[in-house]
Amino acid sequence: MSVAGVRRALQESVSGLPREFWWLWTSTLVNRLGAFVATFMALYLTLERGYSASYAGLVAALHGLGGVVSALGAGVMTDRLGRRPTMLIAQTSTAVSVAVLGFMVDPVAIAAVAFVVGMASNASRPAVQAMMADIVRPEDRVRAFSLNYWAINLGFAVSSAGAGFVAEYSYLAGFLGEAAMTLICAVVVFVKVPESRPVPGTWPGKDGAPGRTVADGVAAGRAGEVRLSTVLRDGRFMSVVGLSFVIALIFQQGYVGLPVAMGADGFSSSDFGTAIAVNGVLIVVLQIPVTRFIEHRDPRRLLVVSSLLAGYGFGLTAFAGSVAVYALSICVWTVAEIVNSPIQTGLVVRLSPAQGRGRYQGMYTMSWSAAALVAPLMSGQVIDRFGAQWLWGACAVLGTGAALGYWLLMRNLQGESAAALDGGAAAAGVRAGNGGSGSAGSSERVGSAERVECVASEGGTRNGSATPSASEHTSVESG
């Protein structure tokens, strides 16, 4: 592509989005630039404090448990209290709890505060995802989520490498740095970002204009009654959530199993920071080109292939003996992440009704939080009892199982569902993230069949640009 073509593509990517989005984007970037705890907690506990891998896994699991507990509650808060208040409460609580965690020395106190940090840091994700869907027109959401996830991974790449060197000097400085950056995010949201929650009894039309009254009788009643039970009864959505959990369980090993394994092999925190930064750099560089390559291909096949790449990418880690080989294995599962996330999150986006965005996003976020809870326990126990090689072998088995699950799910999703998937794939672009992760879709109806019908009709109208995706990671994931 020529320089003029690159300049034109860049201009098209950033133009036409509301000012509020850019302030939200800025807060996301600042937050990810300060990321430290989730990435370096295992190294901090094993190398700095001298605890076992099992204890490090327990603390990380409690951090994940906090996220599980807060995900659904934050989703309800997002729908009832509002997006902005939920973000402010979550970010302020995160800043305070992260700073306190840096001063804890007693093992029980460390575990307790880590649980609180997990609750607070995860609580903002449903609100951020719902707000982005609120303030951006449906035809621009793909670009918006792509840009937001670009910010997530740019911040992650910089912070991973930088925080590794900060940890060589002082782990406490890393904790206080994250607390300060998170507090800055809260200030940005308080000063610049207005509330965006739709007025009860209205829903946005397909043109993105808010305030269209729901007057379709039964649809109106259902639109006002989106509860957690509604989400749980949505079998198609819950199937995606379950497979998301398996995939997240694999990707989480990059942040809980991998640092412990590298530390046991004699590598330093800066070595790990350099290796894991490859993940963020590759996503920043490759997510747009890869998305353009896959956007017109069979999404069912891509989900299967990406699951296998994820499992066997981590499986390759069993043969790593140098930072270069570790980085090579990270390249493999990063490609899997780039491919899997837009397709999977495209499903989540389109299955999330406007009136229940917070609850749907909370449930999806919970799948990643649950993986963050289980993954440390799994990695700690397996590494302590059997060795890291068995952990990487287990990842390969999980990847194979996820591939089989996607194949069965997609084989059974025919007719309406297949049309929706194909439409979503054509629009699917780069992840939106947290992690993970995903945002509300363009369909505004609550019933699964109605949502699928709406997606199928809209899929062909997208202009081939990239779509949002799941995780924060990491995760999805998200910041």
Coordinates of C-alpha atoms in Angstrom, one line a residue:
M1 CA 0.0 0.0 0.0
S2 CA 1.3 3.5 -0.9
V3 CA 1.9 6.2 1.7
A4 CA -1.1 8.0 0.4
G5 CA -3.2 4.9 0.8
V6 CA -2.0 4.4 4.4
R7 CA -2.8 8.1 5.1
R8 CA -6.3 7.8 3.6
A9 CA -7.0 4.6 5.6
L10 CA -5.9 6.2 8.8
Q11 CA -8.0 9.3 8.2
E12 CA -11.1 7.1 7.4
S13 CA -10.4 5.1 10.6
V14 CA -10.5 8.1 13.0
S15 CA -13.0 10.5 11.4
G16 CA -16.6 10.9 12.3
L17 CA -16.5 9.6 15.8
P18 CA -18.0 11.7 18.7
R19 CA -15.8 13.7 21.0
E20 CA -17.0 11.6 24.0
F21 CA -15.7 8.5 22.4
W22 CA -12.2 10.0 22.1
W23 CA -12.2 10.9 25.8
L24 CA -13.3 7.3 26.6
W25 CA -10.5 6.1 24.3
T26 CA -8.0 8.3 26.1
S27 CA -9.0 6.9 29.5
T28 CA -8.6 3.4 28.1
L29 CA -5.1 4.1 26.8
V30 CA -4.0 5.7 30.1
N31 CA -5.4 2.8 32.0
R32 CA -3.5 0.2 30.0
L33 CA -0.3 2.2 30.1
G34 CA -0.4 1.8 33.8
A35 CA -1.2 -2.0 33.8
F36 CA 1.0 -3.8 36.3
V37 CA -0.7 -6.0 38.8
A38 CA -2.4 -8.5 36.5
T39 CA 0.8 -9.1 34.5
F40 CA 3.4 -9.2 37.3
M41 CA 1.5 -10.4 40.3
A42 CA 2.8 -14.0 39.9
L43 CA 6.5 -12.8 39.6
Y44 CA 6.0 -10.4 42.5
L45 CA 4.8 -13.2 44.8
T46 CA 7.3 -15.9 43.8
L47 CA 10.5 -13.9 43.2
E48 CA 10.0 -10.8 45.5
R49 CA 8.1 -12.4 48.4
G50 CA 9.4 -15.9 48.0
Y51 CA 6.0 -17.7 48.0
S52 CA 5.3 -20.9 46.1
A53 CA 3.7 -21.2 42.7
S54 CA 0.6 -22.7 44.4
Y55 CA 0.2 -19.6 46.7
A56 CA 0.7 -17.3 43.7
G57 CA -1.9 -19.3 41.9
L58 CA -4.3 -18.9 44.9
V59 CA -3.8 -15.2 45.0
A60 CA -4.4 -14.8 41.3
A61 CA -7.5 -17.1 41.6
L62 CA -8.8 -14.8 44.4
H63 CA -8.2 -11.8 42.1
G64 CA -10.2 -13.7 39.4
L65 CA -12.9 -14.6 41.9
G66 CA -13.3 -10.9 42.7
G67 CA -13.9 -10.3 39.0
V68 CA -16.5 -13.1 38.9
V69 CA -18.4 -11.6 41.8
S70 CA -18.4 -8.1 40.4
A71 CA -19.1 -8.9 36.7
L72 CA -22.8 -9.5 37.1
G73 CA -23.3 -6.9 39.8
A74 CA -21.5 -4.3 37.7
G75 CA -23.7 -5.2 34.7
V76 CA -26.8 -4.6 36.7
M77 CA -25.4 -1.3 38.0
T78 CA -24.6 -0.3 34.5
D79 CA -28.2 -0.7 33.5
R80 CA -29.8 0.7 36.6
L81 CA -27.3 3.3 38.0
G82 CA -25.7 4.3 34.8
R83 CA -22.5 3.9 32.8
R84 CA -20.6 6.9 34.1
P85 CA -21.3 6.3 37.9
T86 CA -20.3 2.7 37.6
M87 CA -17.0 3.6 35.9
L88 CA -16.2 6.2 38.5
I89 CA -16.9 3.9 41.4
A90 CA -14.9 1.1 39.8
Q91 CA -11.9 3.2 38.8
T92 CA -11.6 5.0 42.1
S93 CA -11.9 1.8 44.1
T94 CA -9.3 0.2 41.8
A95 CA -6.8 3.0 42.4
V96 CA -7.1 2.8 46.2
S97 CA -7.0 -1.0 46.4
V98 CA -4.0 -1.4 44.1
A99 CA -2.0 1.2 46.1
V100 CA -2.9 -0.7 49.3
L101 CA -1.9 -4.0 47.8
G102 CA 1.6 -2.7 47.2
F103 CA 2.1 -2.2 51.0
M104 CA 0.7 -5.6 52.1
V105 CA 3.3 -8.2 53.5
D106 CA 1.1 -10.7 55.3
P107 CA 0.0 -13.5 53.1
V108 CA -3.6 -13.4 54.3
A109 CA -3.7 -9.6 53.8
I110 CA -2.2 -9.9 50.3
A111 CA -4.9 -12.5 49.3
A112 CA -7.7 -10.4 50.7
V113 CA -6.7 -7.2 49.0
A114 CA -6.0 -9.0 45.7
F115 CA -9.7 -10.1 45.9
V116 CA -10.8 -6.5 46.3
V117 CA -8.6 -5.4 43.4
G118 CA -10.2 -8.1 41.2
M119 CA -13.7 -6.9 42.1
A120 CA -12.9 -3.2 41.5
S121 CA -10.9 -3.5 38.3
N122 CA -13.4 -5.8 36.6
A123 CA -16.4 -3.7 37.5
S124 CA -15.8 -1.0 34.9
R125 CA -15.8 -3.4 31.9
P126 CA -19.5 -3.8 31.3
A127 CA -20.0 0.0 31.7
V128 CA -17.3 0.9 29.2
Q129 CA -18.5 -1.6 26.6
A130 CA -22.1 -0.5 27.0
M131 CA -21.2 3.2 26.9
M132 CA -19.3 2.8 23.7
A133 CA -22.3 1.1 22.1
D134 CA -24.5 4.0 23.3
I135 CA -22.5 7.0 22.1
V136 CA -21.3 5.6 18.7
R137 CA -23.7 5.2 15.8
P138 CA -24.3 1.6 14.7
E139 CA -22.5 2.1 11.4
D140 CA -19.4 3.4 13.2
R141 CA -19.2 0.9 16.1
V142 CA -16.9 -1.4 14.2
R143 CA -14.3 1.3 13.8
A144 CA -14.8 2.6 17.3
F145 CA -14.2 -0.8 18.9
S146 CA -11.3 -1.4 16.7
L147 CA -9.7 1.8 17.7
N148 CA -10.4 1.2 21.4
Y149 CA -8.8 -2.3 21.3
W150 CA -5.9 -0.8 19.4
A151 CA -5.4 1.5 22.4
I152 CA -5.7 -1.4 24.8
N153 CA -3.0 -3.4 23.1
L154 CA -0.7 -0.4 22.5
G155 CA -0.9 0.4 26.2
F156 CA -0.3 -3.2 27.1
A157 CA 2.7 -3.6 24.8
V158 CA 4.3 -0.4 26.3
S159 CA 3.4 -1.2 29.9
S160 CA 4.6 -4.8 29.7
A161 CA 8.1 -3.9 28.6
G162 CA 8.3 -0.8 30.8
A163 CA 6.8 -2.4 33.9
G164 CA 9.3 -5.2 33.6
F165 CA 12.1 -2.8 34.1
V166 CA 10.2 -0.9 36.8
A167 CA 9.9 -4.2 38.7
E168 CA 13.7 -4.7 38.5
Y169 CA 13.9 -1.5 40.5
S170 CA 10.9 -1.6 42.7
Y171 CA 7.6 -3.6 42.6
L172 CA 6.1 -1.0 44.9
A173 CA 6.7 1.6 42.3
G174 CA 4.7 -0.5 39.8
F175 CA 1.7 -0.8 42.2
L176 CA 1.7 3.0 42.9
G177 CA 2.1 3.8 39.2
E178 CA -0.9 1.7 38.3
A179 CA -2.9 3.4 41.1
A180 CA -2.0 6.8 39.8
M181 CA -2.9 6.0 36.2
T182 CA -6.2 4.5 37.2
L183 CA -7.0 7.6 39.2
I184 CA -6.2 9.8 36.1
C185 CA -8.7 7.6 34.2
A186 CA -11.4 8.4 36.8
V187 CA -10.7 12.1 36.5
V188 CA -11.0 12.0 32.7
V189 CA -14.3 10.2 32.9
F190 CA -15.6 12.6 35.6
V191 CA -14.6 15.8 33.7
K192 CA -15.2 14.8 30.1
V193 CA -17.5 11.8 29.7
P194 CA -21.3 12.4 30.1
E195 CA -23.8 9.7 31.0
S196 CA -25.1 7.7 28.0
R197 CA -27.6 5.3 29.4
P198 CA -30.8 5.1 27.1
V199 CA -33.9 6.5 28.7
P200 CA -36.2 3.7 29.9
G201 CA -38.9 2.9 27.5
T202 CA -36.9 3.9 24.4
W203 CA -34.5 2.1 22.2
P204 CA -32.2 3.3 19.4
G205 CA -33.2 2.8 15.9
K206 CA -31.1 1.2 13.2
D207 CA -29.9 4.7 12.2
G208 CA -28.5 5.1 15.7
A209 CA -30.9 7.9 16.7
P210 CA -31.8 7.4 20.3
G211 CA -35.2 7.8 21.7
R212 CA -37.5 5.8 19.4
T213 CA -40.3 4.5 21.6
V214 CA -40.9 0.8 21.7
A215 CA -44.5 0.4 20.6
D216 CA -44.7 -3.1 19.4
G217 CA -46.8 -4.6 22.1
V218 CA -45.1 -7.8 23.2
A219 CA -41.7 -6.5 22.2
A220 CA -42.2 -3.4 24.3
G221 CA -43.0 -5.6 27.4
R222 CA -40.0 -7.8 26.8
A223 CA -37.7 -4.8 26.1
G224 CA -38.5 -3.5 29.6
E225 CA -37.9 -6.9 31.3
V226 CA -34.3 -7.8 30.5
R227 CA -33.2 -9.7 33.6
L228 CA -30.3 -11.9 34.4
S229 CA -32.7 -14.8 33.9
T230 CA -33.3 -13.5 30.4
V231 CA -29.6 -13.8 29.7
L232 CA -29.4 -17.3 31.2
R233 CA -32.3 -18.6 29.1
D234 CA -30.6 -17.4 25.9
G235 CA -29.2 -20.7 24.9
R236 CA -27.3 -19.5 21.9
F237 CA -25.6 -16.7 23.8
M238 CA -24.8 -19.0 26.8
S239 CA -23.1 -21.5 24.4
V240 CA -20.9 -18.7 23.2
V241 CA -20.1 -17.7 26.8
G242 CA -19.2 -21.3 27.6
L243 CA -16.8 -21.6 24.7
S244 CA -15.4 -18.2 25.6
F245 CA -14.5 -19.5 29.0
V246 CA -12.5 -22.4 27.5
I247 CA -10.6 -20.1 25.2
A248 CA -10.0 -17.6 28.0
L249 CA -8.7 -20.4 30.2
I250 CA -6.0 -21.0 27.6
F251 CA -5.1 -17.4 27.0
Q252 CA -4.9 -16.7 30.7
Q253 CA -1.9 -19.0 30.9
G254 CA 0.1 -16.3 29.2
Y255 CA -0.2 -14.2 32.4
V256 CA -0.3 -16.8 35.2
G257 CA 1.4 -19.9 34.0
L258 CA 4.0 -18.4 31.6
P259 CA 5.6 -16.0 34.1
V260 CA 5.9 -18.7 36.8
A261 CA 7.4 -21.2 34.3
M262 CA 9.9 -18.6 33.0
G263 CA 10.8 -17.7 36.6
A264 CA 11.4 -21.4 37.4
D265 CA 13.7 -21.6 34.4
G266 CA 15.8 -18.8 35.7
F267 CA 14.5 -15.9 33.6
S268 CA 14.0 -12.5 35.1
S269 CA 10.9 -10.3 35.2
S270 CA 12.3 -8.1 32.5
D271 CA 12.8 -11.2 30.3
F272 CA 9.1 -12.1 30.8
G273 CA 8.1 -8.5 30.1
T274 CA 10.1 -8.4 26.9
A275 CA 8.6 -11.8 25.7
I276 CA 5.0 -11.0 26.6
A277 CA 5.2 -7.5 25.0
V278 CA 5.4 -9.4 21.7
N279 CA 1.7 -10.2 22.2
G280 CA 0.6 -6.6 22.3
V281 CA 3.0 -5.5 19.6
L282 CA 1.8 -8.1 17.2
I283 CA -1.9 -7.3 17.8
V284 CA -1.2 -3.6 17.2
V285 CA 0.7 -4.3 14.0
L286 CA -1.3 -7.2 12.6
Q287 CA -4.9 -6.9 13.8
I288 CA -6.1 -4.7 10.8
P289 CA -4.3 -6.7 8.0
V290 CA -5.3 -10.1 9.5
T291 CA -8.9 -8.9 9.9
R292 CA -9.1 -7.8 6.2
F293 CA -7.7 -11.3 5.3
I294 CA -10.3 -13.2 7.3
E295 CA -13.4 -11.0 7.1
H296 CA -14.9 -12.8 4.0
R297 CA -13.9 -16.3 5.0
D298 CA -16.0 -18.9 6.8
P299 CA -16.3 -17.8 10.5
R300 CA -17.1 -21.4 11.6
R301 CA -13.8 -22.7 10.2
L302 CA -11.9 -19.7 11.6
L303 CA -13.2 -20.4 15.1
V304 CA -12.1 -24.0 14.9
V305 CA -8.7 -23.2 13.4
S306 CA -8.0 -20.4 15.9
S307 CA -8.9 -22.7 18.8
L308 CA -6.3 -25.2 17.6
L309 CA -3.7 -22.5 17.1
A310 CA -4.3 -21.3 20.7
G311 CA -4.0 -24.7 22.2
Y312 CA -1.0 -25.8 20.3
G313 CA 0.7 -22.4 20.4
F314 CA 0.9 -22.8 24.2
G315 CA 1.8 -26.4 23.7
L316 CA 5.0 -25.2 21.9
T317 CA 6.0 -23.5 25.1
A318 CA 7.0 -26.9 26.5
F319 CA 10.0 -26.8 24.1
A320 CA 11.1 -23.3 25.0
G321 CA 14.6 -22.8 26.5
S322 CA 15.3 -19.2 25.6
V323 CA 13.5 -15.9 25.5
A324 CA 13.5 -16.1 21.7
V325 CA 11.7 -19.5 21.7
Y326 CA 9.2 -18.2 24.3
A327 CA 8.5 -15.2 22.1
L328 CA 8.0 -17.5 19.1
S329 CA 5.4 -19.5 20.9
I330 CA 3.7 -16.3 21.9
C331 CA 3.6 -15.3 18.2
V332 CA 1.6 -18.5 17.5
W333 CA -1.1 -18.0 20.1
T334 CA -1.3 -14.3 19.4
V335 CA -2.3 -15.1 15.8
A336 CA -5.0 -17.3 17.3
E337 CA -6.1 -14.5 19.5
I338 CA -6.3 -12.1 16.6
V339 CA -8.4 -14.5 14.5
N340 CA -10.6 -15.8 17.3
S341 CA -11.5 -12.5 19.0
P342 CA -13.3 -10.6 16.2
I343 CA -15.4 -13.6 15.2
Q344 CA -16.4 -14.6 18.7
T345 CA -17.0 -11.0 19.8
G346 CA -19.0 -10.4 16.7
L347 CA -21.5 -13.0 18.0
V348 CA -21.6 -11.4 21.5
V349 CA -22.1 -7.9 20.1
R350 CA -25.0 -9.0 18.0
L351 CA -26.7 -11.0 20.7
S352 CA -26.7 -8.2 23.2
P353 CA -30.0 -6.2 23.2
A354 CA -29.9 -2.4 24.0
Q355 CA -32.1 -2.6 27.1
G356 CA -29.9 -5.3 28.6
R357 CA -26.4 -4.3 27.5
G358 CA -25.0 -4.1 30.9
R359 CA -26.3 -7.6 31.9
Y360 CA -25.3 -9.3 28.7
Q361 CA -21.8 -7.7 28.8
G362 CA -21.6 -8.6 32.5
M363 CA -22.3 -12.3 31.7
Y364 CA -19.8 -12.3 28.9
T365 CA -17.2 -10.6 31.1
M366 CA -17.9 -13.2 33.8
S367 CA -16.7 -15.9 31.5
W368 CA -13.3 -14.3 31.3
S369 CA -13.3 -13.6 35.0
A370 CA -14.2 -17.2 35.8
A371 CA -11.3 -18.2 33.6
A372 CA -9.0 -15.8 35.5
L373 CA -10.2 -17.6 38.7
V374 CA -9.6 -21.2 37.4
A375 CA -6.5 -20.6 35.3
P376 CA -4.1 -19.7 38.3
L377 CA -5.4 -22.7 40.3
M378 CA -4.8 -25.0 37.4
S379 CA -1.4 -23.6 36.5
G380 CA -0.1 -23.5 40.1
Q381 CA -1.2 -27.0 40.9
V382 CA 0.0 -28.5 37.6
I383 CA 3.4 -26.8 37.7
D384 CA 4.1 -27.7 41.4
R385 CA 3.0 -31.3 41.1
F386 CA 3.9 -32.3 37.5
G387 CA 5.9 -29.6 35.9
A388 CA 5.2 -26.9 33.3
Q389 CA 5.4 -29.3 30.4
W390 CA 2.1 -30.9 31.6
L391 CA 0.5 -27.5 31.8
W392 CA 1.3 -26.8 28.1
G393 CA 0.1 -30.2 27.1
A394 CA -3.2 -29.5 28.9
C395 CA -3.5 -26.3 26.9
A396 CA -3.2 -28.3 23.7
V397 CA -6.0 -30.6 24.9
L398 CA -8.2 -27.7 25.8
G399 CA -7.7 -26.0 22.5
T400 CA -8.7 -29.3 20.7
G401 CA -11.8 -29.5 22.9
A402 CA -12.7 -25.9 22.1
A403 CA -12.3 -26.5 18.4
L404 CA -14.6 -29.5 18.7
G405 CA -17.1 -27.4 20.6
Y406 CA -17.1 -24.6 18.0
W407 CA -17.5 -27.1 15.3
L408 CA -20.6 -28.7 17.0
L409 CA -22.1 -25.3 17.8
M410 CA -21.7 -24.0 14.3
R411 CA -22.9 -27.2 12.7
N412 CA -26.1 -26.8 14.7
L413 CA -26.5 -23.1 14.0
Q414 CA -28.2 -23.3 10.6
G415 CA -30.8 -21.2 8.8
E416 CA -31.2 -17.9 10.7
S417 CA -28.1 -18.4 12.8
A418 CA -25.9 -19.3 9.9
A419 CA -27.0 -16.1 8.1
A420 CA -26.3 -14.1 11.2
L421 CA -22.8 -15.6 11.5
D422 CA -22.0 -14.9 7.9
G423 CA -23.2 -11.4 8.2
G424 CA -21.2 -10.9 11.4
A425 CA -18.1 -12.3 9.8
A426 CA -18.3 -9.9 6.9
A427 CA -18.4 -7.1 9.5
A428 CA -16.2 -8.7 12.0
G429 CA -13.1 -6.7 12.7
V430 CA -10.7 -6.0 15.4
R431 CA -11.5 -6.8 19.0
A432 CA -13.1 -4.4 21.3
G433 CA -12.2 -5.5 24.4
N434 CA -11.3 -7.7 27.9
G435 CA -11.2 -9.1 27.0
G436 CA -11.8 -9.9 27.1
S437 CA -13.8 -7.8 25.8
G438 CA -17.0 -7.3 23.3
S439 CA -19.8 -4.8 23.1
A440 CA -23.4 -4.5 22.4
G441 CA -24.5 -5.4 18.9
S442 CA -26.5 -3.6 16.3
S443 CA -29.7 -5.5 17.0
E444 CA -31.8 -4.0 19.6
R445 CA -34.4 -6.7 20.3
V446 CA -34.4 -9.1 23.2
G447 CA -35.6 -12.3 21.6
S448 CA -32.8 -14.5 20.1
A449 CA -34.7 -15.1 16.9
E450 CA -35.5 -11.4 16.5
R451 CA -31.9 -10.5 17.1
V452 CA -30.6 -13.0 14.6
E453 CA -33.1 -11.8 11.9
C454 CA -32.0 -8.2 12.5
V455 CA -28.3 -9.2 12.2
A456 CA -28.8 -11.2 9.1
S457 CA -30.5 -8.2 7.4
E458 CA -27.8 -5.8 8.5
G459 CA -24.8 -8.0 7.8
G460 CA -24.7 -7.2 4.1
T461 CA -24.9 -3.4 4.7
R462 CA -21.5 -3.2 6.5
N463 CA -18.7 -1.7 4.5
G464 CA -16.1 -4.4 5.2
S465 CA -14.5 -2.6 8.0
A466 CA -13.3 -4.4 11.1
T467 CA -15.6 -5.3 14.1
P468 CA -15.2 -5.4 17.8
S469 CA -13.9 -8.3 19.7
A470 CA -13.5 -9.9 23.0
S471 CA -11.0 -9.7 25.8
E472 CA -8.4 -8.5 27.9
H473 CA -7.3 -10.3 27.8
T474 CA -6.7 -9.7 28.1
S475 CA -8.8 -9.7 28.1
V476 CA -9.4 -9.6 27.5
E477 CA -8.7 -8.5 27.7
S478 CA -10.1 -5.1 28.9
G479 CA -8.8 -3.0 30.4

